[in-house]
PDB file of C-alpha atoms in Angstrom:
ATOM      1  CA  UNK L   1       0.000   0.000   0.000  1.00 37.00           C
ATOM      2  CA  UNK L   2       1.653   3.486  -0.775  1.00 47.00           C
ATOM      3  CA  UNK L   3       1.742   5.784   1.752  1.00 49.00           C
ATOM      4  CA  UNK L   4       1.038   8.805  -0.037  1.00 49.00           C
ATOM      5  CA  UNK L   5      -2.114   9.166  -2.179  1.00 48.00           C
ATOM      6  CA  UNK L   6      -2.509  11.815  -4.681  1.00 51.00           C
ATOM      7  CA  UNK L   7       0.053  13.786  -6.714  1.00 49.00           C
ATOM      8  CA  UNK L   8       3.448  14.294  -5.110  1.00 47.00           C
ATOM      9  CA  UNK L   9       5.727  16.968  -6.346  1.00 44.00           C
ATOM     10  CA  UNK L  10       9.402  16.682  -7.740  1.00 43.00           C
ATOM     11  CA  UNK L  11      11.601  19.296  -9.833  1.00 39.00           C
ATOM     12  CA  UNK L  12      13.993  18.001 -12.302  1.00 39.00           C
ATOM     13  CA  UNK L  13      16.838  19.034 -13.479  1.00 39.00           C
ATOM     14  CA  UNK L  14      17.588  17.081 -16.988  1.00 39.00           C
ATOM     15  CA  UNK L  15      19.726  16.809 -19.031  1.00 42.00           C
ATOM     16  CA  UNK L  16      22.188  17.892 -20.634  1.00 44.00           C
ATOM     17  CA  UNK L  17      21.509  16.203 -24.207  1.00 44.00           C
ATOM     18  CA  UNK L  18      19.196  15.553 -26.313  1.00 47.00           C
ATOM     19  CA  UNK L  19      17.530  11.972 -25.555  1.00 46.00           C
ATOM     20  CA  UNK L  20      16.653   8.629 -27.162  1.00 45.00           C
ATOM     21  CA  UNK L  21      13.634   7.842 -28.572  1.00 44.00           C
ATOM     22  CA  UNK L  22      10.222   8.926 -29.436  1.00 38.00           C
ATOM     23  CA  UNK L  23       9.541  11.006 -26.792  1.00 37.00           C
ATOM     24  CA  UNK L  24      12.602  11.813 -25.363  1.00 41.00           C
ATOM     25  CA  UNK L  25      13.509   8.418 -23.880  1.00 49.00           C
ATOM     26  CA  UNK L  26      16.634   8.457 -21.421  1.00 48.00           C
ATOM     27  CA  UNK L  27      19.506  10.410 -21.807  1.00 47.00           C
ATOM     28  CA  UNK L  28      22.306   9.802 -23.715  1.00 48.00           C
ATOM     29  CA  UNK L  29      25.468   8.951 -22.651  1.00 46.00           C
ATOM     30  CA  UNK L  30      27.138  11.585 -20.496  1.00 44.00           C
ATOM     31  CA  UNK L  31      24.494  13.139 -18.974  1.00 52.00           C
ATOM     32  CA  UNK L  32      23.124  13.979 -15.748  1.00 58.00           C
ATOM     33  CA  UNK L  33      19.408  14.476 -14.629  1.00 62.00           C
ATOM     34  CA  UNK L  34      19.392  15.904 -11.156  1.00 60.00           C
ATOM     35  CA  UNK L  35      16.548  15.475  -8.753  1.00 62.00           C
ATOM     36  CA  UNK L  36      17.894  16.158  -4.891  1.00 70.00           C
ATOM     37  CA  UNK L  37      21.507  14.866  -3.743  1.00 83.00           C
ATOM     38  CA  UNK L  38      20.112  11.614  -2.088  1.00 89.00           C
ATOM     39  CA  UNK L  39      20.096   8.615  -5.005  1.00 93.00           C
ATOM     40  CA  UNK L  40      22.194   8.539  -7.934  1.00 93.00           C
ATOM     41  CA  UNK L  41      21.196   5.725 -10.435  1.00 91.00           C
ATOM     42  CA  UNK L  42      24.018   5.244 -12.247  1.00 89.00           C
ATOM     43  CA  UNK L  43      23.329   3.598 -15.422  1.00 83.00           C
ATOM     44  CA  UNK L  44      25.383   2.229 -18.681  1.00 75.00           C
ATOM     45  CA  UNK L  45      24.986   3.902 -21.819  1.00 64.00           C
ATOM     46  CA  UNK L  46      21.541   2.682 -23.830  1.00 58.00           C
ATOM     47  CA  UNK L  47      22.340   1.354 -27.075  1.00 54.00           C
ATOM     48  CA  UNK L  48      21.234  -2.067 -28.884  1.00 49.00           C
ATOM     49  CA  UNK L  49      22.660  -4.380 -25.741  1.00 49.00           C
ATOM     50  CA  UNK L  50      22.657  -1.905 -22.737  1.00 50.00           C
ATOM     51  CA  UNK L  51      18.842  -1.588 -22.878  1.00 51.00           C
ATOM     52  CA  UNK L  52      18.270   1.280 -19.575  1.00 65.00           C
ATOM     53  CA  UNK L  53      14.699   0.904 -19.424  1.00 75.00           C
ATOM     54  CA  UNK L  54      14.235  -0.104 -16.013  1.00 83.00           C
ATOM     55  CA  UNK L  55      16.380   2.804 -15.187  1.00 85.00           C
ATOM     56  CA  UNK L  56      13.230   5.382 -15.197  1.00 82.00           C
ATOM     57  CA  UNK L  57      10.732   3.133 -13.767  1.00 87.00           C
ATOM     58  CA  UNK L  58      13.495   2.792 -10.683  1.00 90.00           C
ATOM     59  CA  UNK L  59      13.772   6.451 -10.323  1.00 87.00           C
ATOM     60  CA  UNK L  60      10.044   7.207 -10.963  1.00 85.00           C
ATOM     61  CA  UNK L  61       8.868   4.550  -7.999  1.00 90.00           C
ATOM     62  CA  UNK L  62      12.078   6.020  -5.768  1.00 91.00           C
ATOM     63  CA  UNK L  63      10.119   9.472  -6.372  1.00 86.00           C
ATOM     64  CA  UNK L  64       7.398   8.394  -5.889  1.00 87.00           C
ATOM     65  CA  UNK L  65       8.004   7.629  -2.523  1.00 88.00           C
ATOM     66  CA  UNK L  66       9.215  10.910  -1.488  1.00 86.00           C
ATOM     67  CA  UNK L  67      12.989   9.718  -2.456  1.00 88.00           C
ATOM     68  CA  UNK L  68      14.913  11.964  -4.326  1.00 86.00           C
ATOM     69  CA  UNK L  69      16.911  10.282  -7.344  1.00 88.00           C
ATOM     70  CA  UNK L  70      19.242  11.157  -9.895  1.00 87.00           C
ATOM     71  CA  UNK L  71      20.884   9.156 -13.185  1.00 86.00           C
ATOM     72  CA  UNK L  72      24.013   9.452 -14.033  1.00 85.00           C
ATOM     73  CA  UNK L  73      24.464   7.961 -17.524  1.00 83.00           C
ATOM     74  CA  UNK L  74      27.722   6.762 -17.579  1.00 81.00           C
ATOM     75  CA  UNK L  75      29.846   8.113 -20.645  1.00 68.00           C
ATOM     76  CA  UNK L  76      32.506   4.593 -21.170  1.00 54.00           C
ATOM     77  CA  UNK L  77      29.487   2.499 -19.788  1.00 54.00           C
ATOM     78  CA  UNK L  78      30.072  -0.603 -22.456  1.00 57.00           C
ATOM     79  CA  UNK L  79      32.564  -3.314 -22.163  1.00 62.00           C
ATOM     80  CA  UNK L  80      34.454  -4.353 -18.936  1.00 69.00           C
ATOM     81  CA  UNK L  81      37.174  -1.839 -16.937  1.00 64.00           C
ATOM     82  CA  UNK L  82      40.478  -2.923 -18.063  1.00 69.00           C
ATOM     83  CA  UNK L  83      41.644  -4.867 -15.143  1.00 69.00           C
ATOM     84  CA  UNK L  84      39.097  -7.724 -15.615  1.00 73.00           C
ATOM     85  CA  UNK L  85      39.781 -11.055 -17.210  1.00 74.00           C
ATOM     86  CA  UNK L  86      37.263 -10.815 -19.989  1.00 64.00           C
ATOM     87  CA  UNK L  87      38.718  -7.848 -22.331  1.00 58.00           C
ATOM     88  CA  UNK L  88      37.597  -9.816 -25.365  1.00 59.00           C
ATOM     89  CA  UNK L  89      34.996  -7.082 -25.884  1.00 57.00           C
ATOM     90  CA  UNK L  90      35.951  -3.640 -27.526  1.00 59.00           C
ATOM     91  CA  UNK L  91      34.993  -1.274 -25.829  1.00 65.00           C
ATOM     92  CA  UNK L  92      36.205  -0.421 -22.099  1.00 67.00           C
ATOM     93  CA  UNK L  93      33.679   0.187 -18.899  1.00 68.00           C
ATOM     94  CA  UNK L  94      35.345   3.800 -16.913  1.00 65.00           C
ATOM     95  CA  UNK L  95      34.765   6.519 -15.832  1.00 81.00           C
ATOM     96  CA  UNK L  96      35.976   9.825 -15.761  1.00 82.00           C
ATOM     97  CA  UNK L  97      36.935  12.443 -12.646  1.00 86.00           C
ATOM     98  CA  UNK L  98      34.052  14.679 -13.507  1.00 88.00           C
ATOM     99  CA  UNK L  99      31.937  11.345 -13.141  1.00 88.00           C
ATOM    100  CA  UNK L 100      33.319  10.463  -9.817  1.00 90.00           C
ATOM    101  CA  UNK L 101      32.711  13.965  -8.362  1.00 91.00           C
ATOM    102  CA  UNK L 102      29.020  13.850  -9.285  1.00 90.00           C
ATOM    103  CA  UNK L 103      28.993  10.724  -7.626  1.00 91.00           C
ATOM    104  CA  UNK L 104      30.473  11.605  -4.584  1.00 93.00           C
ATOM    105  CA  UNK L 105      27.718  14.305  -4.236  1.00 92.00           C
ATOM    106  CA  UNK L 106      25.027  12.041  -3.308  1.00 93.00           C
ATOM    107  CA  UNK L 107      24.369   9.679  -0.015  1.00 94.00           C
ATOM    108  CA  UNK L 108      23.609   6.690  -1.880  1.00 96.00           C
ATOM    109  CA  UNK L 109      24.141   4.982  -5.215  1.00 96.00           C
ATOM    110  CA  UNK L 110      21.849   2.439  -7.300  1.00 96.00           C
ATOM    111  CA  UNK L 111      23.988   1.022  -9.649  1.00 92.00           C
ATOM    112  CA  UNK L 112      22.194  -0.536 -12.319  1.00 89.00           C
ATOM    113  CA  UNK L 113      24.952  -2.620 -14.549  1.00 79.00           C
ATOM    114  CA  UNK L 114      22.915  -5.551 -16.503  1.00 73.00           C
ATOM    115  CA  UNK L 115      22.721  -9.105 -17.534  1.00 82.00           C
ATOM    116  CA  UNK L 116      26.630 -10.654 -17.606  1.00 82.00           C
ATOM    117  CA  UNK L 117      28.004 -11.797 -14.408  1.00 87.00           C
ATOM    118  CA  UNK L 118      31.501 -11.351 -14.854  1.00 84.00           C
ATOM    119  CA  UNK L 119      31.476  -7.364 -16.146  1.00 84.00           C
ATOM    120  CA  UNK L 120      28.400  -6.675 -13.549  1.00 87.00           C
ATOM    121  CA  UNK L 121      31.011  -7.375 -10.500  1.00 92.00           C
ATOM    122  CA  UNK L 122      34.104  -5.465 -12.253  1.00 89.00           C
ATOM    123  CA  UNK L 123      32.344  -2.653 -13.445  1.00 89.00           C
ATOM    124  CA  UNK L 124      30.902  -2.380  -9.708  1.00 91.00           C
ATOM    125  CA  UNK L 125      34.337  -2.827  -7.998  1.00 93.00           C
ATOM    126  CA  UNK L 126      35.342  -0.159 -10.503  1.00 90.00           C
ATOM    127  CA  UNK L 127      32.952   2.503  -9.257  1.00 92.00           C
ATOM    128  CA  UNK L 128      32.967   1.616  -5.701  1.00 96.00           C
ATOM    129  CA  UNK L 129      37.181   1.887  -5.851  1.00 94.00           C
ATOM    130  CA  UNK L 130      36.304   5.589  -6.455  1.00 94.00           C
ATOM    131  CA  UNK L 131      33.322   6.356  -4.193  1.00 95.00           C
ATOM    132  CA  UNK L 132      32.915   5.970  -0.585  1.00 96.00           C
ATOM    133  CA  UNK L 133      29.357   5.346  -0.245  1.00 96.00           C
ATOM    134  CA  UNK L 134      26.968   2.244   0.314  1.00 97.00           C
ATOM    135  CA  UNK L 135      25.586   1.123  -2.440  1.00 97.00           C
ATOM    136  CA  UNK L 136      22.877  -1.097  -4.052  1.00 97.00           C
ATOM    137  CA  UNK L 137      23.028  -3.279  -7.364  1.00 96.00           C
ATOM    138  CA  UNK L 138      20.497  -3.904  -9.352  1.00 95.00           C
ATOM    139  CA  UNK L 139      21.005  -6.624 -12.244  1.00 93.00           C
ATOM    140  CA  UNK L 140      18.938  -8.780 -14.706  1.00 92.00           C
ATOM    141  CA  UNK L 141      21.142 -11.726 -13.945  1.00 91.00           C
ATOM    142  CA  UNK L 142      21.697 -13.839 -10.663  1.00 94.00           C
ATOM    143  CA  UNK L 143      24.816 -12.461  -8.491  1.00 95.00           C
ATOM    144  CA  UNK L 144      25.244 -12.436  -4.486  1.00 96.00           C
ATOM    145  CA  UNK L 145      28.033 -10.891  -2.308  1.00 98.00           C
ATOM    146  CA  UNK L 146      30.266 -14.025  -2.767  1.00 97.00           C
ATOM    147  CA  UNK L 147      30.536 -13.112  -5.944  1.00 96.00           C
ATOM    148  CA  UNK L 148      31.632  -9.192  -5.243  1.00 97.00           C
ATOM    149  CA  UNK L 149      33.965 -10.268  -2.312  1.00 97.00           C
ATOM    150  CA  UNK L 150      35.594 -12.567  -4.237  1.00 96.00           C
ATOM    151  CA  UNK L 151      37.198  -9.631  -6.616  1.00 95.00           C
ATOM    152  CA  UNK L 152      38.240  -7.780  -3.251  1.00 97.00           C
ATOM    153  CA  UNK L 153      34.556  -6.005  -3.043  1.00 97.00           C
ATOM    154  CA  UNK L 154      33.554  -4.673   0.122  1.00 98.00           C
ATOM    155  CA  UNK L 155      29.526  -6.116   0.762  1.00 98.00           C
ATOM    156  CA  UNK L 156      27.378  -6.343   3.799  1.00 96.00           C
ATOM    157  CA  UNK L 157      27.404  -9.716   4.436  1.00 96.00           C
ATOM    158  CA  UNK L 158      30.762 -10.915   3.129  1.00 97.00           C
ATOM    159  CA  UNK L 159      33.904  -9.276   3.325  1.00 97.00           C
ATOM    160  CA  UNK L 160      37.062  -9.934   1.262  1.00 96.00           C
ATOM    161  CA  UNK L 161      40.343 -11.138   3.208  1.00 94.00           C
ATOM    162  CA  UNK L 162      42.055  -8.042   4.577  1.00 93.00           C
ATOM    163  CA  UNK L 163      45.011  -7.876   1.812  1.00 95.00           C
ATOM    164  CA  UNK L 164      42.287  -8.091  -0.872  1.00 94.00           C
ATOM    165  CA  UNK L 165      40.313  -5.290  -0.233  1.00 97.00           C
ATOM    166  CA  UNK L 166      39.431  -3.127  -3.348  1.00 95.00           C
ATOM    167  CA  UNK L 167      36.905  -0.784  -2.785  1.00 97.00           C
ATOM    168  CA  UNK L 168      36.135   2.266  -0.700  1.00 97.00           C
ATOM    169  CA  UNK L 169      32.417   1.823  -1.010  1.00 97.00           C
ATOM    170  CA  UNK L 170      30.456  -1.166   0.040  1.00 97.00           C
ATOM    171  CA  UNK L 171      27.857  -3.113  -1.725  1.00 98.00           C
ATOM    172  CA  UNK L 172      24.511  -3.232   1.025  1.00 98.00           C
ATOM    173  CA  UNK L 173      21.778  -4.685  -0.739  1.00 97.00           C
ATOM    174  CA  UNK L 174      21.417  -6.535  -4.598  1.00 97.00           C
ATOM    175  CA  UNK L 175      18.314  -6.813  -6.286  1.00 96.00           C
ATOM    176  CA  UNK L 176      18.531  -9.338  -9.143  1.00 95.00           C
ATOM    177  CA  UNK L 177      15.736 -10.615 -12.087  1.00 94.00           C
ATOM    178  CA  UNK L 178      15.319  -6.904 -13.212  1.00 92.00           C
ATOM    179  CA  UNK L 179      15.074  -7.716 -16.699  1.00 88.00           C
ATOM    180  CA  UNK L 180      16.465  -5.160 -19.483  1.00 81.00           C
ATOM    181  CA  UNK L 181      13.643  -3.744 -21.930  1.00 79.00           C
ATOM    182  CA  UNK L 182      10.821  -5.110 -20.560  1.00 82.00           C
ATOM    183  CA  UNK L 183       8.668  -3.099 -17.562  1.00 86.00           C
ATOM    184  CA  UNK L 184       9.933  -3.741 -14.093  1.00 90.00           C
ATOM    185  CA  UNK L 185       7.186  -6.281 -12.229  1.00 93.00           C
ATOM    186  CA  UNK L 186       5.950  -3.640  -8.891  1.00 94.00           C
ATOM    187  CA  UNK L 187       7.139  -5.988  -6.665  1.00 96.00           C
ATOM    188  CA  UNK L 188      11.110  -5.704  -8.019  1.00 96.00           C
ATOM    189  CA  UNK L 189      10.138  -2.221  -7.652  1.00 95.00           C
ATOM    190  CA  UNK L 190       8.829  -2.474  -3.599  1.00 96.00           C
ATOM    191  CA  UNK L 191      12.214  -4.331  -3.069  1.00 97.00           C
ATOM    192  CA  UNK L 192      14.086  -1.802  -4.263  1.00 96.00           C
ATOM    193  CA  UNK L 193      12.582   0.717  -2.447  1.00 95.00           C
ATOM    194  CA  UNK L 194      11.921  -1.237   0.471  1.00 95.00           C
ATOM    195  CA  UNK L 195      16.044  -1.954   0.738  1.00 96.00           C
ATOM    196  CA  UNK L 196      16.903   1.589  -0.178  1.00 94.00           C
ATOM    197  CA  UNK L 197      15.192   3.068   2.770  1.00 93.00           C
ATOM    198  CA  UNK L 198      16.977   0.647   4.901  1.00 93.00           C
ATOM    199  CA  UNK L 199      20.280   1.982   4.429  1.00 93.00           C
ATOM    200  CA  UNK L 200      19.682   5.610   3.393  1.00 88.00           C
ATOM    201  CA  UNK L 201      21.823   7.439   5.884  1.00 79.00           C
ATOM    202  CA  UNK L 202      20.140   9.900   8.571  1.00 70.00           C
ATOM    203  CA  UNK L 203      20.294  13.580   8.322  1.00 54.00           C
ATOM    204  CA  UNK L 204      22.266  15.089   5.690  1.00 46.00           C
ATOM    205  CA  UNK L 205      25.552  14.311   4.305  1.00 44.00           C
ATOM    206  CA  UNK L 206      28.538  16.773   5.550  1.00 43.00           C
TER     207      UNK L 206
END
């Protein structure tokens, strides 16, 4: 049951280029649309594999329930970062220090990285290297903290041996079955909301 009914209220600021799709669609790559400094949703790049669509439902449910969210649309969101075993693709996953400080703005990142195991846990070690900040992930495909702490991942529930630590940030909650191009069921929805609230900090951020 919500707990507001009626029309809630949210300004925001988007984007910086021109978007995809009839109707505007989400932002290219690149791009910011701000909404508050609690939730970023950091997202890949949309293109023919790296459908985002889940990416505004997310935010639009997070909004809905008086949270304020944010995507970041990651520029180099294809591929894997270049320290991971599978560099077969062409492209490389990074980002860039203009990235990381818009990051670092907010309280909590989503991080919404897709459907292949292997680049979902590099590309998240990647961003949580540079950002010291809990974090949930939110995949298509089945992952669980093992599989983050094994890379040297900091997670809630398993932590990687002390000499293989690799991250700043932690991993706090993973929400998995979110299927790419296809509406996001409500209840993936509630658990991502439901999770979120758990570990938003209290008060603001210094």
């Amino acid at each position: 049951m919500k707990q507001q009914i009626g029309r809630h209220l949210s300004f925001v600021e988007c984007r910086e280029s021109q978007g995809l799709g009839i109707g505007g669609g989400l932002a290219q790559r690149a791009t910011i649309s701000e909404s508050g400094k609690d939730v970023v949703v950091i997202a890949m790049g949309p293109g023919r594999r790296h459908i985002t669509k889940p990416v505004c439902e997310i935010t639009y449910a997070l909004r809905e329930e008086g949270i304020d969210a944010s995507v970041l649309v990651v520029n180099a969101g294809s591929g894997v970062p270049t320290d991971a075993p599978d560099v077969t693709t062409g492209t490389r996953f990074g980002l860039d220090p203009l990235e990381v400080e818009r990051i670092r703005q907010y309280k909590v990142a989503l991080i919404h990285l897709g459907n292949v195991r292997n680049h979902i846990i590099y590309k998240a070690r990647l961003i949580l290297r540079n950002v010291d900040m809990p974090a949930i992930v939110v995949t298509q495909c089945p992952v669980d903290f093992e599989d983050f702490a094994s890379i040297g991942v900091k997670t809630r529930d398993v932590m990687p041996d002390p000499e293989n630590v690799g991250t700043v940030g932690r991993i706090e909650e993973i929400v998995t079955g979110v299927v790419r191009g296809v509406t996001c069921p409500q209840d993936k929805l509630d658990e991502i909301v439901s999770k979120l609230q758990k570990i938003m900090p209290k008060g603001g951020k210094e």
